[in-house]
XYZ file of C-alpha atoms in Angstrom:
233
model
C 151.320 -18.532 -93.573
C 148.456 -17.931 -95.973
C 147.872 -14.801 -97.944
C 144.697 -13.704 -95.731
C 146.866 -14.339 -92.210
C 146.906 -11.650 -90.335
C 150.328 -10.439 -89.755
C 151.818 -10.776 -86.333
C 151.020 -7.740 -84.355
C 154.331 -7.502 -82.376
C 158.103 -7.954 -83.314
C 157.664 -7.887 -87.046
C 158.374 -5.455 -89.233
C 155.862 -4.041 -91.998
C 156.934 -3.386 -95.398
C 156.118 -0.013 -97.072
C 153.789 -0.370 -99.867
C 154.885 0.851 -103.374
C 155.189 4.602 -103.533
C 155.603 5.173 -99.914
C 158.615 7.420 -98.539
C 160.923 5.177 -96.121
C 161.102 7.958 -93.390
C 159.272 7.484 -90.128
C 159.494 11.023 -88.707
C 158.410 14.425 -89.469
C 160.531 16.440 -91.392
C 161.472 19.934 -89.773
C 158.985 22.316 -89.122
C 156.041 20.063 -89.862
C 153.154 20.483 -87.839
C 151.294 17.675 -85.497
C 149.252 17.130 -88.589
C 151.591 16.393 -91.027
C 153.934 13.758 -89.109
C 154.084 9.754 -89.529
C 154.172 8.129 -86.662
C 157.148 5.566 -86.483
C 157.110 2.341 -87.651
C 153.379 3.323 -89.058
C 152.794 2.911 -92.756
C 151.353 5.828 -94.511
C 148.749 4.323 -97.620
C 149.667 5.528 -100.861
C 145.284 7.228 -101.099
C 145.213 8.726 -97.330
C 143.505 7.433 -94.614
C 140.201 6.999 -92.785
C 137.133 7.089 -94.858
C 138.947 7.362 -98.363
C 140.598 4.580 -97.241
C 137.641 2.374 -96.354
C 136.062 3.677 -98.855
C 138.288 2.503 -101.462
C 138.489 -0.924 -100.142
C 135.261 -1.535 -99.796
C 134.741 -0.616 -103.220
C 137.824 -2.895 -104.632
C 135.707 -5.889 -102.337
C 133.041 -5.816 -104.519
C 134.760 -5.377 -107.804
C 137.016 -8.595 -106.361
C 134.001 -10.638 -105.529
C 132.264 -9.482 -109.197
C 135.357 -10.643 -110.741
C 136.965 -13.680 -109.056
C 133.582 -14.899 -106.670
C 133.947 -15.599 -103.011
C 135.939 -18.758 -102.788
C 138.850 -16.777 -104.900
C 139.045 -13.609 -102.957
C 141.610 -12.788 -100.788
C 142.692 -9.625 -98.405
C 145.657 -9.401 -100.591
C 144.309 -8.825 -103.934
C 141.299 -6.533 -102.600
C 144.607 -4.768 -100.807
C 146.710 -4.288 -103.948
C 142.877 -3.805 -106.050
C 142.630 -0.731 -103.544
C 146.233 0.197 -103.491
C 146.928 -0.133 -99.526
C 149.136 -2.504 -97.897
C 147.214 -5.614 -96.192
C 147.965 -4.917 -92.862
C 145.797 -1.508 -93.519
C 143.132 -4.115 -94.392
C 143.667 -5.974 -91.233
C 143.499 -3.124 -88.639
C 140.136 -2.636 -90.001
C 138.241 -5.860 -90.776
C 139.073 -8.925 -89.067
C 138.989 -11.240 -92.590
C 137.087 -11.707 -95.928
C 134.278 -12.105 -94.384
C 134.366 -8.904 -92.553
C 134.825 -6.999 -95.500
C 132.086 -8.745 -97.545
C 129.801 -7.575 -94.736
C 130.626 -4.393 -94.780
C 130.761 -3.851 -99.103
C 127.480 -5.027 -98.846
C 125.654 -2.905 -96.560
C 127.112 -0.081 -98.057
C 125.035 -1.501 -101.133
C 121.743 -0.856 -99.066
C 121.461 3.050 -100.167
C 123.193 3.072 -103.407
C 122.795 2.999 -107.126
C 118.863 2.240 -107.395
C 117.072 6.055 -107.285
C 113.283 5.965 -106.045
C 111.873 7.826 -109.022
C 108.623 9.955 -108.621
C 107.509 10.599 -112.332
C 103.779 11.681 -111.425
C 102.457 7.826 -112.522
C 102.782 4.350 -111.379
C 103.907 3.149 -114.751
C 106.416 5.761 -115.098
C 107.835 5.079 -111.222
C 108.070 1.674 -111.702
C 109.032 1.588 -115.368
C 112.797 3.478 -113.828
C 112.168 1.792 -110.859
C 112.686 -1.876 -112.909
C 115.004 -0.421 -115.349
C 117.185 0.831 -112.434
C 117.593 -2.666 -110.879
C 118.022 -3.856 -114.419
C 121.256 -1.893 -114.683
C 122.340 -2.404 -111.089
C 122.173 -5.987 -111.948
C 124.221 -6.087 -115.333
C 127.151 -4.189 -113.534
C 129.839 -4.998 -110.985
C 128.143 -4.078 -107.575
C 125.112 -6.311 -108.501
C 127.497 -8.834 -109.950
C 129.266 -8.940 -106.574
C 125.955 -9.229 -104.418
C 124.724 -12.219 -106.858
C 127.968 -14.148 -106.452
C 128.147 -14.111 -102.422
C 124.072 -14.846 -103.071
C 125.043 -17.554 -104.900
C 128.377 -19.259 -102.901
C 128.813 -20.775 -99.549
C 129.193 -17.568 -98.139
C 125.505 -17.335 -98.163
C 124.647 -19.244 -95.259
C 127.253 -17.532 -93.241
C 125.121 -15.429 -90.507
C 126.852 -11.928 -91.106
C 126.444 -11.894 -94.316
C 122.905 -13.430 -94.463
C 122.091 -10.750 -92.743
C 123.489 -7.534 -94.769
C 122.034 -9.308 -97.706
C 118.900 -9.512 -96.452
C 119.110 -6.154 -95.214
C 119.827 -4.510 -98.957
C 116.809 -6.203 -99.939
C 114.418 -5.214 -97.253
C 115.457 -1.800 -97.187
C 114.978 -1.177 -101.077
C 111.833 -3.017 -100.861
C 110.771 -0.414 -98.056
C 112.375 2.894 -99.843
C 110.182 1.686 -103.753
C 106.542 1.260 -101.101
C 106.291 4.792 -101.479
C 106.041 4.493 -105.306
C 102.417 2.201 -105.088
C 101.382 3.972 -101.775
C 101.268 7.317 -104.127
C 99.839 5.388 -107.152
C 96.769 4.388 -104.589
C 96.423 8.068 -103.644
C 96.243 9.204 -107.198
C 93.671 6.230 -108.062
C 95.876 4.712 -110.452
C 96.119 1.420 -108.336
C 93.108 0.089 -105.954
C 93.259 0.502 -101.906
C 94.359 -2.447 -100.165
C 96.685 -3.326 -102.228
C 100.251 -4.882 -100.957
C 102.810 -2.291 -101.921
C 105.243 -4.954 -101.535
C 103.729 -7.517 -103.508
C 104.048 -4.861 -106.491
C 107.416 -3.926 -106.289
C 108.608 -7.864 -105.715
C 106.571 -8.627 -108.609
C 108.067 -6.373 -110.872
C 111.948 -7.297 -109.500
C 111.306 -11.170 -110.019
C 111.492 -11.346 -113.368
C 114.457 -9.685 -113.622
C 116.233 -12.125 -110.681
C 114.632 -15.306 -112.607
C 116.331 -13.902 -116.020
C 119.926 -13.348 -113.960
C 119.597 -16.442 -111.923
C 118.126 -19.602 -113.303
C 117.545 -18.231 -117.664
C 120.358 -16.538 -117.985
C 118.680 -14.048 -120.422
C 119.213 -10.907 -121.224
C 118.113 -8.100 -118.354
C 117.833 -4.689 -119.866
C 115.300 -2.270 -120.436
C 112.862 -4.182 -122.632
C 113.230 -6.800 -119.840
C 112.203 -4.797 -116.943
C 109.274 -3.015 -119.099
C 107.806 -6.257 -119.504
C 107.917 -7.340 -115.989
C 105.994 -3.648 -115.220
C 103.377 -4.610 -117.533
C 103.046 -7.647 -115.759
C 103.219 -6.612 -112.545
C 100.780 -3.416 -112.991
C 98.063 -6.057 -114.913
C 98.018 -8.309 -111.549
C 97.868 -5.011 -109.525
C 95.002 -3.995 -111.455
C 92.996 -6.840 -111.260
C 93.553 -7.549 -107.530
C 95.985 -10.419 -108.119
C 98.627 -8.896 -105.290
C 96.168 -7.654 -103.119
């Protein structure tokens, strides 16, 4: 049996993980809440959402690290410090879990600033994405972007949906910027914001330059000189 087979779900025993106390009962006096049911292992950080939680997180940090084709349920398991069977009741393989670690990317780590200017916005806006792209969780979403995993449908999908949905929350940034007169009416909010996050893509992806702050100022300056002119109208 592989590493990522799923464990018989009848007539086999589980081990404990590391840590874990061997007893399967309550001790005396405990209360409803406090028992193990038998033959039920107890992960060494708690359960439910901590739990998902901290394999989800240990997902990405595999994927940054060892890129699709090498990860494995196991070392995400030991990574988050739960057996793999805990793994197993919850997502039904890798794949699973890569689906899952990645939509939970769709609200994180990239603020929607509102400085009082366009420039400013989109200046923290760029150098935001900069630094989500330099460190693990944008690591992780560039190397499933970049594998075979890519044309899988499920997680097509939740990587198109991170991308859609911070291209929709960053709108707001050029829809105030028309309001305020700083940028002309009728112009594409999303053409802006994709024009500023290109740049810093093309340096990751095909250069391999360096994408930090000086990086994503230039690709404002670019993006806010088409703008003005009526280039991404």
């Amino acid at each position: 049996m592989s590493s990522d087979s799923r464990p018989a779900e009848s007539g086999q025993s589980v081990p404990a993980p590391v840590g874990s106390g061997p007893s399967t009962s309550a001790p005396a006096g405990a209360g409803p809440s406090d028992s193990v049911e038998a033959g039920r292992v107890r992960p060494t950080i708690g359960r439910g959402e901590k739990v998902r939680t901290a394999v989800l997180a240990a997902t990405l940090a595999e994927l940054a690290e060892m890129r699709y084709a090498a990860l494995t349920v196991d070392a995400v398991a030991r990574r988050a410090g739960v057996h793999k069977t805990t793994v197993y009741r919850r997502w039904k393989d890798k794949d699973g879990l890569i689906v899952d670690a990645l939509a939970g990317q769709i609200a994180a780590e990239i603020p929607i600033p509102d400085t009082g200017t366009v420039e400013g916005d989109l200046r923290l806006l760029a150098r935001g994405l900069a630094a989500w792209l330099r460190g693990p969780s944008g690591a992780a979403v560039l190397a499933v972007m970049l594998s075979e995993a890519a044309q899988a449908p499920g997680i097509a999908e939740a990587r198109a949906r991170i991308f859609h949905d911070r291209l929709r929350r960053a709108e707001p940034v050029i829809t105030r910027a028309v309001e305020r007169g700083e940028l002309p009416a009728g112009i594409d909010p999303g053409a802006v914001i994709r024009a500023v996050a290109a740049p810093l893509y093309f340096c990751v992806l095909i250069t391999a330059e360096p994408v930090d702050d000086e990086a994503a100022d230039r690709s404002v300056t670019a993006a806010l000189a088409a703008a003005r002119n009526g280039g991404l109208g």
